[in-house]
Every structure is written in structure tokens, then in C-alpha cells.
Amino acid sequence: MKLPIQVTVNGVRYTHEVEPRLLLVHYLRDVLGLTGTHIGCDTSQCGACTVLVDGAAVKSCTLLAVQADGASVTTIEGLAQDDRLHPLQEGFWEKHGLQCGFCTPGMIMTACDLLRRYPDPTEEQIRHGLEGVLCRCTGYQNIVAAVQYAAERLRAGAPPAPTR
Amino acid sequence: MFPRPFDYLAPESLDEVLAALAAEPDDTKVLAGGHSLLPLMKLRLVAPRRLVDLRRLRGTLAYVRPEDGGLAIGALTTYYALETDPLVSARYPVLAETAGAIADLQVRNCGTIGGSLAHADPAGDLPAVVLALDATLEAVSRQGARRLPISEFFVDAYTTALAPGELLTAIHLPAPAPRSGAAYAKFRHPASGYAVVGVAALLALDAAGRVATARVAITGVGEKPYRAQAAEAALTGASPTADTLRAAAAHAVDGVAPLEDLFASAEYRAHLTRVYAERALARALARAQAA
Amino acid sequence: MALMRMIGASVKRREDPRLITGQGTYVDDVRPPGVLYMAVVRSPHAHARIERIDTSAALRYPGVVAAFTGADVDLNLPTNAPLNRETPPPPHPALARERVRHVGEAVAVVLAEDRYVARDAAELVEVTYTPLPAVTSPEAAIAPGAPLVHEAFPGNVYVRIPRRGGDVEAAFRQAARVIRLEVVNQRVNSVPMEPRAVVAEYQRGDGTLTVWCSHQAPHTLRSLLAALLQLPESRLRVIAPDVGGGFGAKLNLYPEEALVPWAALRLRRSVKWVEDRRESLLTLAQGRGQVNQLEAAVAADGRVLGLRARILADLGAYLQLATALIPFLTTNMIVGPYDIPNVDCELVEVFTHRTPTDAHRGAGRPEAIYQLERLMDRIAAELGLDPAEVRRRNFIPPDRFPYRSAVGTVYDSGNYAAALDKALAMVDYPALRAEQARLRAQGRYLGIGIASYVESTGVGPSRVFHGPGWESAAVRVEPDGSITLLTGSTSQGQGHETSFAQIVADELGVPFESVRVVSGDTAATYHGVGTFSSRSMPVAGAAVVQAAARVREKALQIAASLLEAAPEDIEYREGRAVVRGAPGKALTFQEIARAAYMAYQLPPHIEPGLEATVFFDPPSMTYPFGTHICVVEVDPATGEVQILRFVAVDDCGRIINPLLAAGQLHGGIAQGIGQALYEESVYDAEGQLRSASLMEYAVPTATRLPRYELAHTETLSTTNPLGAKGLGEAGTIGSTPAVVNAVLDALAPFGVTHIDMPLKPERIWRAIAAARGASTA
């Protein structure tokens, strides 16, 4: 049984027929070719698959594609605008907030939601907010610094940085 | 990682949902936030033939409203909404802080209070809190609507008093008693984030400062969330000193065979329950005395 | 060495732009058209005979293209570390034949058009087993009469290796005290965030095979696969693209990594396999897995005169590539940073019906240091000495290097007391002890844990390891003066595209931006060995600097010729070749490069082109060291531990990029804390892995880890021109014992002297209760 869905991803509307059991993360990766969102576990622990659905951070491995029908999804590929990095992306670069990079898209998308709620987060709020994304490389310290960097830039209304 | 195949519908109205549930009650599962159900389906521990998605009912079933000094909460209200709604923080801060302690930020965006209660995970956080707050639940089926006291709702692990074809639609919390306070103390599993032990305590004091009402609700410990009645009895009518709280907390596991798992033995879990019961009671008392 | 501008600079990473925008390429991102997905059927038993495998239902499932069992596939996986010279390693079939020997062992594979379908069909494969008695722990394996994992190895012992030096008997006769210790270094999972993945793409036209693999050593993998599949290496291309963490676990030739290319050849189609996390926790090689017994002959002043060490190493059911080598590396470092001239060490490696073990960050060295650091604190406690002082008294003094240890390991350079002193100063040790006393009086339990370590990095040399220990680098200057560096090393997050470019930029005085690093593709690079043993700087980096130096030398020759001067009159500085005394006569590096390729101005004795390839084989390993100090508070009511401070002083010789070095330490320390407090691969008596999901296996989250305060001392390595020692694994080596020692120090007032890792709250609570002698009810 395939069902029609219409999903807007990074501002582009897509129409597809999908099996109900197709996970949103597989829809994004295998159907749309947006491979920036990653899969790191099978029990919804690791958060590497986090995207924004209607602005809220969601683990796309724990959502069916059919549940996103009519929704607006933002993935890591949709963050940078017109070749300008989002302050979070800039922060991760500046502060060495990534090593292997596999958790990074999930980390950044979760931090997007975190900063929306707490524009001036304490370290504790950042660590608590990122509890649902596992990193095995960085030990989190530079990730905290990256998020703090981004928070400051966002509060200052600083212009976005170039992608390269 | 991949669920087995299933059929899926996302009805537009409550009537359509109820009709769908009535049609094939045994092979149908309700999908709310999906963060308990989908992981089980991905591990192939459950494989319903049909999912009925409630997403189109968010407009009518996701709400927090004042009600007779208390709260009426729609079943599709997310943990994030509970965590941040000013009405919840004003009337039942314990509910906001518990919702904020569930899982992680992403799960809290999706998980719903109705889903949590209907799923009845023996280590779920919200079941303990609604037990302590003596909630009344509202359920609807093709046969009509009814109310159930929370004390009758949790029947067993993953089993509630909901009948086949019945949908949980609202959670009603009474007006908080004057001079009352509640708190939730949780020992969080370092991997899963579930409650190894979670204690929700509510204390209401009389004019003389003695305990008029005590509720101690515990999750993560027994086959289902339960009220520690011996602990409550030891508190009711008593003067709430530190010693009284400790002595009462010592009864937190009376009559319950604590769960045993990879992380904690039954004996350690029992001990933790007593410790965390005391901590929850102490915080509830502080809130009650400040109220 | 050239003027250093880039070396030592905290340069932002070149890798990051693609990774932070989701443009990285990990193996699951590679999707050849028409690729088939492979799913694996795995044994549910620790030990069983396979009676029958029926794939007919799976083959009938719509979308399934093929299914294979051990009867179809004749692939035996090799080991590179056959430490038992008398008995050949036991056969290790890619798909089990007749018998399975651990839960999760691959028994059959199904290939289908879609990954969901492959999983559905795998469930339909029916396997009939007869369960057999299993040995599910190393102690059970060596018990008399235990069932055998492999018939050729009686008593389940793969090999016994004695390491002896000096006169241990005399040492024990002279001892004022004998102190005994038994510790478990538990099995852990590496948990790279990217699970394993392999894609094999078969090019029909020219019969070549391209294999994409999430791997730390693509050239090694290519050689092994070529031999296994009987393909010439020149027809096989292996690519390790962006790899999401390795930590030693992605150094193997796993069954699936052989089966995917095999199936691609067999079916003449592209094939892909991506594991799920359960499979990964279950069948990715696990780390550590030792039981260590230590007996120390101790003088009255706390010096260790002699050591007896017994190591029982749990190999698991098969030898992966380096399985048997890892515990041997423990014996190399058995005296750690201490001057202990008398040693009697016996290593017993045993098979068990469990997943095989292999390298995991530190790979044998953490096990050596953990037991020593636990010993040092025990000596301090029993003799009433300060733990820092006990270490100081035992350290190899700085004037004794190169130091040959009692088991023959030669440490190149070190100054252990300097690192210890620096760490003690950073925590203000005397003030900390005073604070501890103050808090104890209030009924609060602060603990201070010290761990000093030295470790061996930079495998090579080849003759010592009986295998390739070199690394290659090719510096290829393009005609426009930009540079491509081809390195045989690969990256799983270490940042080589940045750090290696820094080295080349400095050596040639060219802009950092003009150096592009290429790695991980056997078609693009010269042959390499891979990334492990923290060798990227001391070995791969050394090859880079040497290759760049040769290019510099040739550039100088070309410049001299073009400027009509003698080479010895040319000064090459900051990318310009200048005739000494004639500043007007100069050429930029770009001009030299152009001349090298245009060639019409070159004299006959200078060949056109400007590039150099170096294969660097290190003269020995190199020995980074340091001291970590951890401060904790323990809640005796529940056994919960809070880490208040973590200080690390590490000496890795010359640091190329401090930002990247800090990142490596942060991550290593995080994993070390994980082993100390949270992580364990738990097998039950039936050999089932109880911790086979991230719901049970506790990878530390952001809320469970502290801030890390880092500092360095710099004692240059003598083994390579960079003066660099490795750093990637050091974090795990110092941190684990620092944390455990801190907790035990906190619990000293209760009389607790030992708890095995991980120090979960319940274990701490029980240890307190047991020491108090009180009832726990």
C-alpha cells in the first residue's frame, strides 16, 4: 500500500507515493537524496537523524514519512542561506565542535531548536538540551563552545558568514 | 530498524478515528507522538497491521485550559507544551518539571501525555505524576464518553483500563489544595533516560501545618506505576519533620517486588526508591510550606 | 626544519565546510544505481551446530535477488597477528559452516532491491541449530573440562607468552611488603557514531571492483580483499570516504566487508550493507577484556622492586586482524612509567564463545596502565604515603632516556615528574587535600584520583611488527604552484586535511590554503598502511615532512640553476628562493614550480617535475606520557558520582595543531570516563549480549561529562623529524584510572579498597555497605 505525501523540505515541495512504514529519515536520504541527515542507532537514542519539522527538532528515524505529509522540514542542507553559513555552522567550525562529523547535522539541528527557546543559554541548558544527541568524538566541550558562539552571534544580529 | 509493513490512516475527525478503532481493535494501534510505539515497531517487538494517526486531531485534542481552578489537558498535548505552558507552571509546576525531565528535547517535541498514559510504560515519568495528582481521565469510544479515576487506570505493565476501541482524550487535574506542593525526583538511567526510579510526591497541609493529604506515586519500580499507600498512611495526620518523611519513605516499596534489570538489582532499586521518596517528599514539603 | 608558522597554529579545519553543511560522503551516502542491499542472518546461540539452513521462503519474498550461506561462500578471514607460532590460527569463515561460535555470528545473507525488503526476507531464513555447551567468560574458558571453542586449542588457550626481566625472586625476597591486586578491565564497545557500511560496485566493462568501506586502513583492506577474492590488487579500488569514527574497531576485515564484494562479483551487481546499531554492538570487535592479577614487591619507601603480572585476555571466538596482538601490547608496557627492573609477566590469551575483541582506543596500553595506577594508590594507602609521592619515587628519571624496560621496550624520551608536577599545580593539590578533609568532616566525600601514564604509539618499525609499519606521503606540486599531498593515512575525524597541510605549508613556505590533502582512496594515493596506534603524526606526518623536504630540496636546485647561483648560495625562506647577498635575484615557489613543468629552462641534470614520494619507516615506536587528575564527589546514599574537575597534562612532543590536539584529548578522556563509570559489554551466562542497544549501553551524554582542563609539557620524540609523538589514544589511557582512583579515594573513609569497572552507582553503594559490614537490607 503506498500513500501520497506532500512534504516541503528546505523550501522545496516534493510529492511522492511512499509505503507507510518508510521512515522520514529514509525518505530524506534515499528518496530525496539529502544524505546530510544520518542514522546512528535503531532505538531513537543517538539523535544523528535530527531535523526540524515545522520548526521543532525531531528525530527523523522515529517519524514516518507519512506523518510529515503537509509539513515543512528543514535539514542540515537547508540551513545555510545563499552560500552564507548559519551562525551555528560557523560556531562549530570556529570552535572545532566536530571531528568525524557524523553526529554534527543532528547536533546542529537540535541546537537550532535549543537556541530558539533559550537565546542566551547557560552551559547547563546547552548540555541538557543536547542530551538527545550522542557524540563519541568530541567529549562535548567544544560543542558547548560552538553553541555559545552561535548564541552570541544570533543575539548580536551579526550577518551570516560565507560557506568557505 | 525497519518496521514490518502496515496500513495507515490519518482520519480528519474524532468520529472517523473511533470508527477505525472499532473496526479492527486487535490489530490496530493508535499513533500519537509515536516515540514509544515506533521504536517497538522498528525492533519488530510489535507489528500492528494498522496504524491510526491522530495528527489531524491536534487542533481539538492538544490544549491546556483552566478548569475549576485546576487544569484540563488534551491528550495530544506534547511534553514540550506541558514543560512551557504558563498555566501548567502556575498551577502544577511538578507537571512542567516532570515533562522537562522526560527523555530529551527532540522526544519532548513529539511525545504526548495521552500517549504516555495509554502506553503505560512501567518506567514512564508522567504516569507517576498524574497518579500523585489524582487525575481523572476522559475516554471516548463509539459507545460514548466516560471518565476514569487514575487510580483504576494502570492495570499492569503496558496495560490500561481502556477498552478496545476506546481513545483517551483528556486529563483532568483538580484545583490544587491550598498549602499543597508536589515534586518529582527521578534517578535517570544513563543510557535510556527512563526512570530507574521516579517518585512523585504531593503533600497538602492543614491549618496547623500537619499533613492533610499525602500521595506518593512511584514509577520504574513495580510492574506498573503505583501509590505507596503505607508511606502515605505514615504521613497522613503527622507533623512533617525530616524524621517523619524519612520514616514514611522507608515504606515506599512495601508490598511491591521491585524490578530487576541490567542496571539495577531489586535490592538496590528498593533502596533508591526509599532515598528518592524522601527527596521528593522534602521538596514537596518545601513547596507546600511556601504556598 | 623550516620556519614554523603553521605548525603549532590552531588552524580551523579544512574538512569542516562540507561536514557542517551535510555535504560529507559517508559510505551509506554512496548509492550506485540498481544497488542491492544485503541483510545478515545471525546466530542466536553462543555455541551451536548448524543442522540446516532453508532460504527458500526468503528467496520467494518479492524483491529478493539472492541468498547465500556458508555452503556457497568459501571465504576464510585472515589474522595479521598469529602469535602462536606452533598452531595455525583457527579457521574463521565469513559465513559460518557447521558451527557457530558466538551470538551474532553471520550465518546467511540475503540480497534484495530495497533495504526494508532485505530485512523482511532475512527474517524468513530458517536455521535449525543444535545448541552446544558454551564458555561465556574467560574464567569459564580455562576451567578444567571446559567445552572447547576450537578443537585445536586445548584448554581454550590460544597462546601463553611469558615476558621476564631481571630477578623477580630476589626482588620479592627484598620486599618490605607484597601488595596484591586483581582488577578486571571490562569489555567495552567502541560505538563509532557511524555504523559499519560497505558498498561494492562492479564495473562490468573492465572487470574492476570499487569497494567503499567505513574503514581506517583502505590499502590494507584492499590487499586482504584482493587475496581473498583472488583479484589482482590493481583491479580493486578501495575508498574510505568520510568515516564517522573508528577508534580501532574499523581496522578489520569483517565478514560483511568480504561478503559484500564477493556478492558483487558473484551477482555482477553493486551491493551495499549498512549495519544497524544492534548488529554493531553485537559484532563490531569489542575492546579490552582482561583480568589482571598483579603482585608487587614493595620497599618500605614505596618503590616497586619487582612485579608479577598475570594477564588473562579474552579473545572471543575468532582472531580478527589484530586480536591476539592487543594483549601483547599490554605486556610491552607492563612497567608503565616506572623504573621496575624485575618483572615476571605471563600473558594467557583464551578463546571464549563471545564476539572477538580487537583494538579499541589505547589497544592494550590502557590495560597496562590501569592496573599500575591502581597499584600505586594501593601502595600509598597501605604504606601511609601520598599517592603523588609514591609515583614520583617510582618514575623513570629524565636522565635515563632512552630507557630500556625490564621487558625490553625502549622508551625514546620522557619527563614524567614534570607532567605530574604540572598537574598537581593545576589542581592546587595541597589545597584540594585540605578541602577534602574539610568536606569529610561535614560528611561529604570528595575524592582525588591521580593517574600517570606512558604509552607506545606509532607502529612501526616494520621489522619489529613483522608487517608494514611505514606510511607514505607524496607531495605533488602542480604547475601553478598549488600542492596536492597524497597520504596513505586516513582520517576518521582526526583532521588530517588540516594538520598535514600545515606541515607542508611550513616546509615549503607556501600558503596553507594552497595545499590540498588527498587520502582514503587507493586509486588516488600511493600505498599506505592506515590510521591506528596514534601514528598519524609520528609516522604519517614524518613521511609528509620528509616528502616536503625533498620537494624543497629540488626546488632549491631548480632555483639555483635558474638564478645562476650555486645551491649553497640560495636561501629558501617563506616561499622564496633568494640568492644570498643579491635580494633582487629571487624566485617564488610558484615560479619555480612553473619552471619545473615548463622545463625548457632546466639544465640536463634536473628532471622535469616537482614532486617527491617518501615511505617512512620509523626507527622505533614513540612514547607519549602524562598525568591526569580527577576530582569527584560521591553520594554514599546512592553511589552516584559527580565529576567536579578533570585535569590532564599530556606530552605528545611537538603539537602540530593545538585545537585538534585538544579535541583528541577531549574525546579520549570522554571515552575513558565512559569505561570508568558507565560502559560495559555485558554477556550473560548463556553468552547473550545483554547490552546490545543504546538503551542499555551507556555512551556518555553531554550532561554526564565534565569540562576538561588541559595543559602540555613538550618532550620531543627522537624517532621522527617532527619530534611528534601520537596523541589520539592518550586521553583514554590516563583518564580511566584517574576516575577510578578518585572514587576509591572518596570512599577510603569507609574502608573501600576495590571496585571493578564500570563504577556504577549500585556497585559503589554495595562496596560501601560491604566495607561497613552492615546489612544492605
Short mmCIF file of N, CA, C and O in Angstrom, two decimals, chain C residues 504-566:
data_model
loop_
_atom_site.label_atom_id
_atom_site.label_comp_id
_atom_site.label_asym_id
_atom_site.label_seq_id
_atom_site.Cartn_x
_atom_site.Cartn_y
_atom_site.Cartn_z
N VAL C 504 53.11 20.77 5.36
CA VAL C 504 53.62 21.07 4.03
C VAL C 504 53.77 22.58 3.85
O VAL C 504 54.78 23.05 3.30
N ALA C 505 52.80 23.31 4.32
CA ALA C 505 52.84 24.77 4.17
C ALA C 505 54.08 25.35 4.82
O ALA C 505 54.74 26.23 4.27
N ASP C 506 54.39 24.84 5.98
CA ASP C 506 55.58 25.34 6.68
C ASP C 506 56.85 24.93 5.97
O ASP C 506 57.79 25.72 5.81
N GLU C 507 56.92 23.70 5.56
CA GLU C 507 58.15 23.20 4.96
C GLU C 507 58.46 23.94 3.67
O GLU C 507 59.60 24.22 3.35
N LEU C 508 57.43 24.24 2.90
CA LEU C 508 57.65 24.86 1.61
C LEU C 508 57.37 26.36 1.62
O LEU C 508 57.56 27.02 0.59
N GLY C 509 56.94 26.89 2.73
CA GLY C 509 56.68 28.32 2.80
C GLY C 509 55.57 28.76 1.87
O GLY C 509 55.58 29.87 1.34
N VAL C 510 54.62 27.91 1.65
CA VAL C 510 53.51 28.26 0.75
C VAL C 510 52.26 28.52 1.58
O VAL C 510 52.19 28.11 2.74
N PRO C 511 51.27 29.20 0.98
CA PRO C 511 50.06 29.44 1.75
C PRO C 511 49.39 28.12 2.13
O PRO C 511 49.28 27.20 1.30
N PHE C 512 48.92 28.06 3.33
CA PHE C 512 48.21 26.88 3.82
C PHE C 512 47.05 26.52 2.89
O PHE C 512 46.81 25.36 2.59
N GLU C 513 46.37 27.53 2.38
CA GLU C 513 45.20 27.29 1.52
C GLU C 513 45.59 26.62 0.21
O GLU C 513 44.73 26.08 -0.49
N SER C 514 46.86 26.68 -0.16
CA SER C 514 47.24 26.12 -1.45
C SER C 514 47.57 24.64 -1.37
O SER C 514 47.90 24.02 -2.38
N VAL C 515 47.49 24.05 -0.19
CA VAL C 515 47.82 22.64 -0.03
C VAL C 515 46.54 21.84 0.15
O VAL C 515 45.78 22.08 1.08
N ARG C 516 46.32 20.90 -0.73
CA ARG C 516 45.13 20.04 -0.63
C ARG C 516 45.57 18.63 -0.29
O ARG C 516 46.48 18.09 -0.90
N VAL C 517 44.90 18.04 0.69
CA VAL C 517 45.29 16.71 1.15
C VAL C 517 44.30 15.69 0.59
O VAL C 517 43.08 15.86 0.73
N VAL C 518 44.83 14.66 -0.01
CA VAL C 518 44.01 13.58 -0.56
C VAL C 518 44.35 12.30 0.17
O VAL C 518 45.53 11.96 0.33
N SER C 519 43.33 11.61 0.64
CA SER C 519 43.60 10.35 1.35
C SER C 519 42.41 9.44 1.21
O SER C 519 41.35 9.84 0.71
N GLY C 520 42.58 8.22 1.63
CA GLY C 520 41.46 7.31 1.74
C GLY C 520 41.04 6.61 0.46
O GLY C 520 40.08 5.86 0.46
N ASP C 521 41.74 6.85 -0.63
CA ASP C 521 41.36 6.24 -1.90
C ASP C 521 42.59 5.55 -2.47
O ASP C 521 43.58 6.21 -2.79
N THR C 522 42.51 4.22 -2.63
CA THR C 522 43.70 3.52 -3.06
C THR C 522 44.07 3.85 -4.50
O THR C 522 45.20 3.65 -4.91
N ALA C 523 43.13 4.36 -5.27
CA ALA C 523 43.46 4.75 -6.65
C ALA C 523 44.16 6.09 -6.69
O ALA C 523 44.90 6.38 -7.61
N ALA C 524 43.93 6.92 -5.71
CA ALA C 524 44.47 8.28 -5.75
C ALA C 524 45.79 8.40 -5.02
O ALA C 524 46.58 9.28 -5.32
N THR C 525 46.00 7.55 -4.05
CA THR C 525 47.19 7.70 -3.22
C THR C 525 48.15 6.55 -3.46
O THR C 525 47.80 5.54 -4.06
N TYR C 526 49.38 6.75 -3.01
CA TYR C 526 50.31 5.64 -3.01
C TYR C 526 49.88 4.65 -1.94
O TYR C 526 49.02 4.94 -1.14
N HIS C 527 50.51 3.51 -1.95
CA HIS C 527 50.12 2.51 -0.96
C HIS C 527 50.34 3.04 0.45
O HIS C 527 51.31 3.77 0.69
N GLY C 528 49.44 2.71 1.34
CA GLY C 528 49.57 3.19 2.71
C GLY C 528 49.28 2.07 3.67
O GLY C 528 49.00 0.94 3.27
N VAL C 529 49.37 2.37 4.94
CA VAL C 529 49.13 1.35 5.95
C VAL C 529 47.86 1.64 6.74
O VAL C 529 47.06 0.76 6.98
N GLY C 530 47.65 2.89 7.12
CA GLY C 530 46.39 3.20 7.78
C GLY C 530 46.53 3.96 9.08
O GLY C 530 47.64 4.27 9.52
N THR C 531 45.39 4.26 9.67
CA THR C 531 45.36 5.09 10.87
C THR C 531 45.00 4.27 12.09
O THR C 531 43.89 3.76 12.20
N PHE C 532 45.95 4.12 12.97
CA PHE C 532 45.77 3.37 14.21
C PHE C 532 47.00 3.64 15.05
O PHE C 532 47.94 4.30 14.59
N SER C 533 46.99 3.20 16.27
CA SER C 533 48.19 3.31 17.10
C SER C 533 48.70 4.76 17.18
O SER C 533 49.90 5.00 17.35
N SER C 534 47.81 5.74 17.00
CA SER C 534 48.19 7.15 17.09
C SER C 534 49.40 7.47 16.22
O SER C 534 50.27 8.23 16.61
N ARG C 535 49.44 6.89 15.04
CA ARG C 535 50.65 7.02 14.21
C ARG C 535 50.57 8.16 13.20
O ARG C 535 51.50 8.38 12.43
N SER C 536 49.45 8.89 13.18
CA SER C 536 49.27 9.87 12.10
C SER C 536 50.32 10.97 12.12
O SER C 536 50.71 11.45 11.06
N MET C 537 50.74 11.38 13.30
CA MET C 537 51.80 12.38 13.32
C MET C 537 53.18 11.74 13.29
O MET C 537 54.01 12.08 12.45
N PRO C 538 53.48 10.82 14.23
CA PRO C 538 54.85 10.32 14.27
C PRO C 538 55.26 9.52 13.03
O PRO C 538 56.44 9.47 12.71
N VAL C 539 54.33 8.90 12.34
CA VAL C 539 54.72 8.12 11.17
C VAL C 539 54.25 8.80 9.88
O VAL C 539 55.06 9.19 9.04
N ALA C 540 52.93 8.97 9.76
CA ALA C 540 52.41 9.59 8.53
C ALA C 540 52.90 11.02 8.41
O ALA C 540 53.29 11.48 7.33
N GLY C 541 52.88 11.76 9.51
CA GLY C 541 53.34 13.14 9.49
C GLY C 541 54.82 13.24 9.16
O GLY C 541 55.28 14.16 8.49
N ALA C 542 55.57 12.26 9.66
CA ALA C 542 57.00 12.24 9.36
C ALA C 542 57.22 12.04 7.86
O ALA C 542 58.08 12.69 7.25
N ALA C 543 56.43 11.15 7.25
CA ALA C 543 56.54 10.96 5.81
C ALA C 543 56.21 12.25 5.08
O ALA C 543 56.87 12.61 4.10
N VAL C 544 55.21 12.95 5.57
CA VAL C 544 54.82 14.22 4.94
C VAL C 544 55.94 15.23 4.99
O VAL C 544 56.31 15.84 3.98
N VAL C 545 56.54 15.40 6.16
CA VAL C 545 57.58 16.43 6.27
C VAL C 545 58.81 16.03 5.45
O VAL C 545 59.45 16.89 4.82
N GLN C 546 59.09 14.75 5.40
CA GLN C 546 60.24 14.31 4.60
C GLN C 546 59.99 14.50 3.11
O GLN C 546 60.89 14.90 2.36
N ALA C 547 58.79 14.19 2.68
CA ALA C 547 58.47 14.38 1.26
C ALA C 547 58.52 15.86 0.91
O ALA C 547 59.04 16.26 -0.13
N ALA C 548 57.97 16.68 1.79
CA ALA C 548 58.01 18.12 1.54
C ALA C 548 59.44 18.62 1.53
O ALA C 548 59.81 19.49 0.72
N ALA C 549 60.26 18.05 2.41
CA ALA C 549 61.66 18.48 2.45
C ALA C 549 62.37 18.12 1.15
O ALA C 549 63.21 18.88 0.65
N ARG C 550 62.03 16.98 0.56
CA ARG C 550 62.67 16.61 -0.71
C ARG C 550 62.24 17.54 -1.83
O ARG C 550 63.03 17.89 -2.71
N VAL C 551 60.98 17.91 -1.80
CA VAL C 551 60.49 18.87 -2.80
C VAL C 551 61.22 20.19 -2.63
O VAL C 551 61.64 20.82 -3.61
N ARG C 552 61.39 20.59 -1.40
CA ARG C 552 62.08 21.84 -1.10
C ARG C 552 63.50 21.79 -1.65
O ARG C 552 64.01 22.75 -2.23
N GLU C 553 64.12 20.66 -1.47
CA GLU C 553 65.49 20.48 -1.92
C GLU C 553 65.58 20.61 -3.44
O GLU C 553 66.44 21.30 -3.98
N LYS C 554 64.65 19.95 -4.12
CA LYS C 554 64.66 20.05 -5.58
C LYS C 554 64.32 21.46 -6.03
O LYS C 554 64.90 21.98 -7.00
N ALA C 555 63.40 22.08 -5.34
CA ALA C 555 63.05 23.47 -5.68
C ALA C 555 64.27 24.37 -5.58
O ALA C 555 64.49 25.26 -6.40
N LEU C 556 65.03 24.10 -4.56
CA LEU C 556 66.26 24.87 -4.36
C LEU C 556 67.22 24.65 -5.52
O LEU C 556 67.87 25.59 -6.02
N GLN C 557 67.36 23.40 -5.95
CA GLN C 557 68.23 23.08 -7.07
C GLN C 557 67.77 23.81 -8.33
O GLN C 557 68.58 24.37 -9.08
N ILE C 558 66.48 23.75 -8.57
CA ILE C 558 65.94 24.42 -9.76
C ILE C 558 66.19 25.92 -9.67
O ILE C 558 66.61 26.57 -10.64
N ALA C 559 65.93 26.46 -8.50
CA ALA C 559 66.13 27.90 -8.31
C ALA C 559 67.57 28.29 -8.55
O ALA C 559 67.87 29.28 -9.22
N ALA C 560 68.45 27.47 -8.00
CA ALA C 560 69.88 27.78 -8.16
C ALA C 560 70.23 27.81 -9.64
O ALA C 560 70.93 28.70 -10.12
N SER C 561 69.72 26.82 -10.36
CA SER C 561 70.02 26.76 -11.79
C SER C 561 69.46 27.97 -12.52
O SER C 561 70.15 28.61 -13.32
N LEU C 562 68.23 28.31 -12.22
CA LEU C 562 67.60 29.42 -12.91
C LEU C 562 68.23 30.77 -12.53
O LEU C 562 68.30 31.69 -13.34
N LEU C 563 68.67 30.87 -11.29
CA LEU C 563 69.25 32.12 -10.82
C LEU C 563 70.75 32.17 -11.04
O LEU C 563 71.42 33.13 -10.65
N GLU C 564 71.23 31.10 -11.67
CA GLU C 564 72.67 31.03 -11.99
C GLU C 564 73.52 31.23 -10.75
O GLU C 564 74.45 32.05 -10.72
N ALA C 565 73.16 30.53 -9.71
CA ALA C 565 73.96 30.58 -8.48
C ALA C 565 74.22 29.17 -8.02
O ALA C 565 73.60 28.22 -8.52
N ALA C 566 75.10 29.03 -7.09
CA ALA C 566 75.35 27.70 -6.52
C ALA C 566 74.24 27.42 -5.50
O ALA C 566 73.78 28.34 -4.82
#
